[in-house]
Coordinates of C-alpha atoms in Angstrom, one line a residue:
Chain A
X1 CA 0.0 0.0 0.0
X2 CA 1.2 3.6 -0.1
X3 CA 3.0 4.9 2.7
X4 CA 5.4 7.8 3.5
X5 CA 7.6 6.9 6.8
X6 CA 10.3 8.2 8.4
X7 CA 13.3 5.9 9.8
X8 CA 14.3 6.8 13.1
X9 CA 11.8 8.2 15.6
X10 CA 14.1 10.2 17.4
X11 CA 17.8 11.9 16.2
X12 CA 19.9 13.7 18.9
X13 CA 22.4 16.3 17.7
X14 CA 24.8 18.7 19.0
X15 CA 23.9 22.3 18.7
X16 CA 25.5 23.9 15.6
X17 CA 26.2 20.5 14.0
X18 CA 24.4 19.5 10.9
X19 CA 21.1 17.6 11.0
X20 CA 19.8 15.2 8.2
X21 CA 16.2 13.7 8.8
X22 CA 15.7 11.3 6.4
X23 CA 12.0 9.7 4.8
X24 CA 10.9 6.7 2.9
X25 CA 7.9 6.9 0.6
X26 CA 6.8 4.5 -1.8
X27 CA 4.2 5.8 -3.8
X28 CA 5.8 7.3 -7.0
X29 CA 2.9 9.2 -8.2
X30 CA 3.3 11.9 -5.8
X31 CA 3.5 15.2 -7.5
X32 CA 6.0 17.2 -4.6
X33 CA 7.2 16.4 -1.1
X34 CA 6.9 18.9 1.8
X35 CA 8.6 18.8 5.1
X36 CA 6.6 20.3 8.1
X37 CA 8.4 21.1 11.6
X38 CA 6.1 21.0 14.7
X39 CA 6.5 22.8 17.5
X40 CA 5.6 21.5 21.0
X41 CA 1.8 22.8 21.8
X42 CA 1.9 23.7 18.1
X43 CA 0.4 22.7 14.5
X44 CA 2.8 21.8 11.8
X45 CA 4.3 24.7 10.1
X46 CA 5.3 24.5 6.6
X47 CA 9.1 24.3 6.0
X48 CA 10.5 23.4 2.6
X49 CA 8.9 21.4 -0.6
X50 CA 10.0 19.9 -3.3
X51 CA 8.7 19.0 -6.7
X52 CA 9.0 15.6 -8.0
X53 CA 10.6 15.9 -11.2
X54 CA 13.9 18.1 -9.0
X55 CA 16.6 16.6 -7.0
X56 CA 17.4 19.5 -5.2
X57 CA 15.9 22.5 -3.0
X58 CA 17.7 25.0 -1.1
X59 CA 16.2 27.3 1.2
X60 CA 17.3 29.3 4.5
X61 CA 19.7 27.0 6.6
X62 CA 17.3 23.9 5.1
X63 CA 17.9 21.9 2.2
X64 CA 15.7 18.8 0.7
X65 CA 17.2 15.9 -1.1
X66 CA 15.1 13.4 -3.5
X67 CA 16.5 10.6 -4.3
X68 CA 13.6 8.9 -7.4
X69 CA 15.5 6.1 -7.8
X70 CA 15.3 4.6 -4.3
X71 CA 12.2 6.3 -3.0
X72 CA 14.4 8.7 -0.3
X73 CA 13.6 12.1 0.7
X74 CA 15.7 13.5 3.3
X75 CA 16.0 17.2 5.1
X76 CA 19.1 18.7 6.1
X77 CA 19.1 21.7 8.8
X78 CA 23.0 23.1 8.5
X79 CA 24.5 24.7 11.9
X80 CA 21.7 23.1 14.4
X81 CA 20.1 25.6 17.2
X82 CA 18.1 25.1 19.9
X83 CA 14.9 26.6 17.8
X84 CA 14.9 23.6 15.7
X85 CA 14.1 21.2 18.1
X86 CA 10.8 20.3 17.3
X87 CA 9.1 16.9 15.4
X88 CA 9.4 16.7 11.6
X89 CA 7.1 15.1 9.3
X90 CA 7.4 14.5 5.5
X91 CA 4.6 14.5 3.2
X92 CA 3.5 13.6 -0.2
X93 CA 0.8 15.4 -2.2
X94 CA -0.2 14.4 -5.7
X95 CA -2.1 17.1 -7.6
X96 CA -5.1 14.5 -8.5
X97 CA -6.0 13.6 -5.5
X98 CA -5.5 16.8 -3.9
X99 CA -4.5 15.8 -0.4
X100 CA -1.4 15.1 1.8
X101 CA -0.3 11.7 3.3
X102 CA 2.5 12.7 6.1
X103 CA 4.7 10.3 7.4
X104 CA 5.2 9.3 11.4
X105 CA 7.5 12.4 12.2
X106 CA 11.2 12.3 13.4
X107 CA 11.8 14.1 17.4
X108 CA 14.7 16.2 16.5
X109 CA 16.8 16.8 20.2
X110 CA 19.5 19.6 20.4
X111 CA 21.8 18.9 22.8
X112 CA 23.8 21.7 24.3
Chain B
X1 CA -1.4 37.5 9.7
X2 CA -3.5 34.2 8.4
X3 CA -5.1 32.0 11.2
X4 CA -6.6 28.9 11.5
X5 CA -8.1 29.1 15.4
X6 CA -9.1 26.0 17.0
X7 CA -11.4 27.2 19.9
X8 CA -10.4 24.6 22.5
X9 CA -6.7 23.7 23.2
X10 CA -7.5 21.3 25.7
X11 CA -10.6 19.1 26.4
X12 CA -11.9 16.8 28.8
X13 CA -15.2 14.7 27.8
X14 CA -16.9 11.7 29.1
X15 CA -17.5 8.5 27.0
X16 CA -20.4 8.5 25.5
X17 CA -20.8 12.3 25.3
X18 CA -21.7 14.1 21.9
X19 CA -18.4 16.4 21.1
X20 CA -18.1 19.6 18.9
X21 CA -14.5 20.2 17.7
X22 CA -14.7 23.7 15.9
X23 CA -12.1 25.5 13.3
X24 CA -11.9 28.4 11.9
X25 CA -10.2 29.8 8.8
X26 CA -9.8 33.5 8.3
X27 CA -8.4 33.0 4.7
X28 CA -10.9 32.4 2.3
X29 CA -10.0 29.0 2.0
X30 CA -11.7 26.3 -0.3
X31 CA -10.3 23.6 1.3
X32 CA -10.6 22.4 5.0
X33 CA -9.3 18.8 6.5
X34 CA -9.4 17.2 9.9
X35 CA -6.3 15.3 11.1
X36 CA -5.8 13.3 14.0
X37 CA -2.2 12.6 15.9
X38 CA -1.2 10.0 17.6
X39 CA 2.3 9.1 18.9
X40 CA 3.6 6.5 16.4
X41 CA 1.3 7.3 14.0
X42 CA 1.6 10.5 12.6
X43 CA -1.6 12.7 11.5
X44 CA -4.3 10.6 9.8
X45 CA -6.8 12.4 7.5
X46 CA -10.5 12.0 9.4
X47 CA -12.4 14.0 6.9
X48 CA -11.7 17.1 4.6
X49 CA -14.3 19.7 2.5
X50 CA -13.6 21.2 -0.9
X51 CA -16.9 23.4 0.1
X52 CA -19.7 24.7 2.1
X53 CA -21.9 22.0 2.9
X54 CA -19.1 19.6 1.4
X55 CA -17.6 16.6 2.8
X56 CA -15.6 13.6 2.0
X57 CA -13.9 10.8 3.8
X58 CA -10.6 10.6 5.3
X59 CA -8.8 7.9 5.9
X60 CA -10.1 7.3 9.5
X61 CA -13.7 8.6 9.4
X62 CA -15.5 6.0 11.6
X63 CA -16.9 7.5 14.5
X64 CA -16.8 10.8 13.5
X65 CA -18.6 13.6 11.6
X66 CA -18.3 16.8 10.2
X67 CA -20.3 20.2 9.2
X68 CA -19.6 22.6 7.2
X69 CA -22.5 25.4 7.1
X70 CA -19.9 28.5 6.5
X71 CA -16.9 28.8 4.1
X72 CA -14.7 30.0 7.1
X73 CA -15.6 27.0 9.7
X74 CA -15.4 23.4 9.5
X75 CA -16.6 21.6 12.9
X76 CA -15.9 18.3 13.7
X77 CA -18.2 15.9 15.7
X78 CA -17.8 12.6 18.1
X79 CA -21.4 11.6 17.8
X80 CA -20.6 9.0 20.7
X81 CA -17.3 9.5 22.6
X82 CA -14.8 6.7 23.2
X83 CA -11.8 6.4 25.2
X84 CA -9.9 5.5 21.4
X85 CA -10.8 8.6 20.3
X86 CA -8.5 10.6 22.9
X87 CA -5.8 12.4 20.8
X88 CA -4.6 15.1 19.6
X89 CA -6.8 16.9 16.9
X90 CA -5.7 19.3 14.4
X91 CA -7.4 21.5 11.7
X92 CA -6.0 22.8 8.2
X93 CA -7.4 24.9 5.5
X94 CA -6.3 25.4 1.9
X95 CA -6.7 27.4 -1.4
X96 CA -6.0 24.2 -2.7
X97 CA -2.8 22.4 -3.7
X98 CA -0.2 21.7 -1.2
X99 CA 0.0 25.1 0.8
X100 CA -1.5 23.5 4.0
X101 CA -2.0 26.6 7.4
X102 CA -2.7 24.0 10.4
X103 CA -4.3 25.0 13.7
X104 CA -2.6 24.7 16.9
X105 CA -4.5 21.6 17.6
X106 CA -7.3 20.7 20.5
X107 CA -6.1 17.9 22.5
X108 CA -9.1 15.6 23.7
X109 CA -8.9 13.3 26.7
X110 CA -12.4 10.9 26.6
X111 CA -12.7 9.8 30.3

């Protein structure tokens, strides 16, 4: 069945190293990938997408990998801070269907 | 700045009570969904509306129902309460395509 997961539950990294969150999908017909950061006591927040036919996204301190060939979508959050401790989710949207299927989330932990 | 207002953040009900989660969107969004969270199991689609007096089925919709009378508020309703039904609830609105604006989220215990 489709699916979009993620493959650790929880990554712990030193503040101002470089943090890559990685996520497994494995429906091909999705049309862009999104990453969402949550906040505790908060809703997800839009961080970074990525259409499907691009390899590559950059945006502030973030950057989004897609790799078609084996399904892998991972985020990278250069020089870590204490702000970006929060769950992350990946999601899929495909333009038919109109909707988003997120993955389980990843905890992010900075450590001092 | 754009809001989507959930007017509860935290809830206490009793099972078998009738429950009213409500959303609102100040955005003039088409498009409105209702996730739940759960720890392991990341947000599940419970129902969603493409417009007023619209509705369609999520991915987890048993046990639930929603209303949506105005463009700007999409409520969401435990007919009958159950304890498997406490988690965390969260509301989104759209224009359409991928640009999601969640809610803060309504946590609901069922005791």
């Amino acid at each position: 069945g489709e699916s979009v997961g993620l493959h650790l539950p929880t990554l712990s990294v030193q503040e101002g190293d470089n943090s890559i969150i990685n996520c497994a999908y494995s429906n091909s017909a999705s049309d862009y990938f999104i990453w969402y950061k949550q906040e505790s006591g908060k809703g997800p927040q839009f961080i970074i997408d990525i259409r499907s036919n691009m390899d590559k996204r950059q945006g502030q301190r973030v950057t989004v990998l897609l790799n078609k060939t084996v399904k892998h979508l991972s985020l990278q959050i250069a020089a870590t801070q204490p702000g970006d401790s929060a769950v992350y989710f990946c999601a899929e949207y495909r333009l038919r269907a109109d909707g988003l299927t997120f993955g389980k989330g990843t905890h992010l932990i900075i450590q001092p | 700045d754009v809001k989507v207002t959930q007017s509860s953040r935290y809830l206490v009900k009793r099972t078998g009570e009738k429950v009213f989660l409500e959303c609102v969107q100040d955005m003039d969004h088409e498009n409105m969904f209702w996730y739940r969270q759960d720890p392991g199991l990341g947000l599940r689609l419970i129902y969603f509306s493409y417009d007023v007096k619209m509705k369609e089925k999520g991915d987890i919709p048993e046990g639930y129902s929603v209303s949506r009378e105005k463009k700007e508020r999409f409520s969401l309703i435990l007919e009958s309460a159950s304890t498997n039904q406490t988690s965390m609830y969260l509301c989104a609105s759209s224009l359409g395509g991928r640009g999601y604006t969640f809610g803060s989220g309504t946590r609901l215990t069922v005791v």
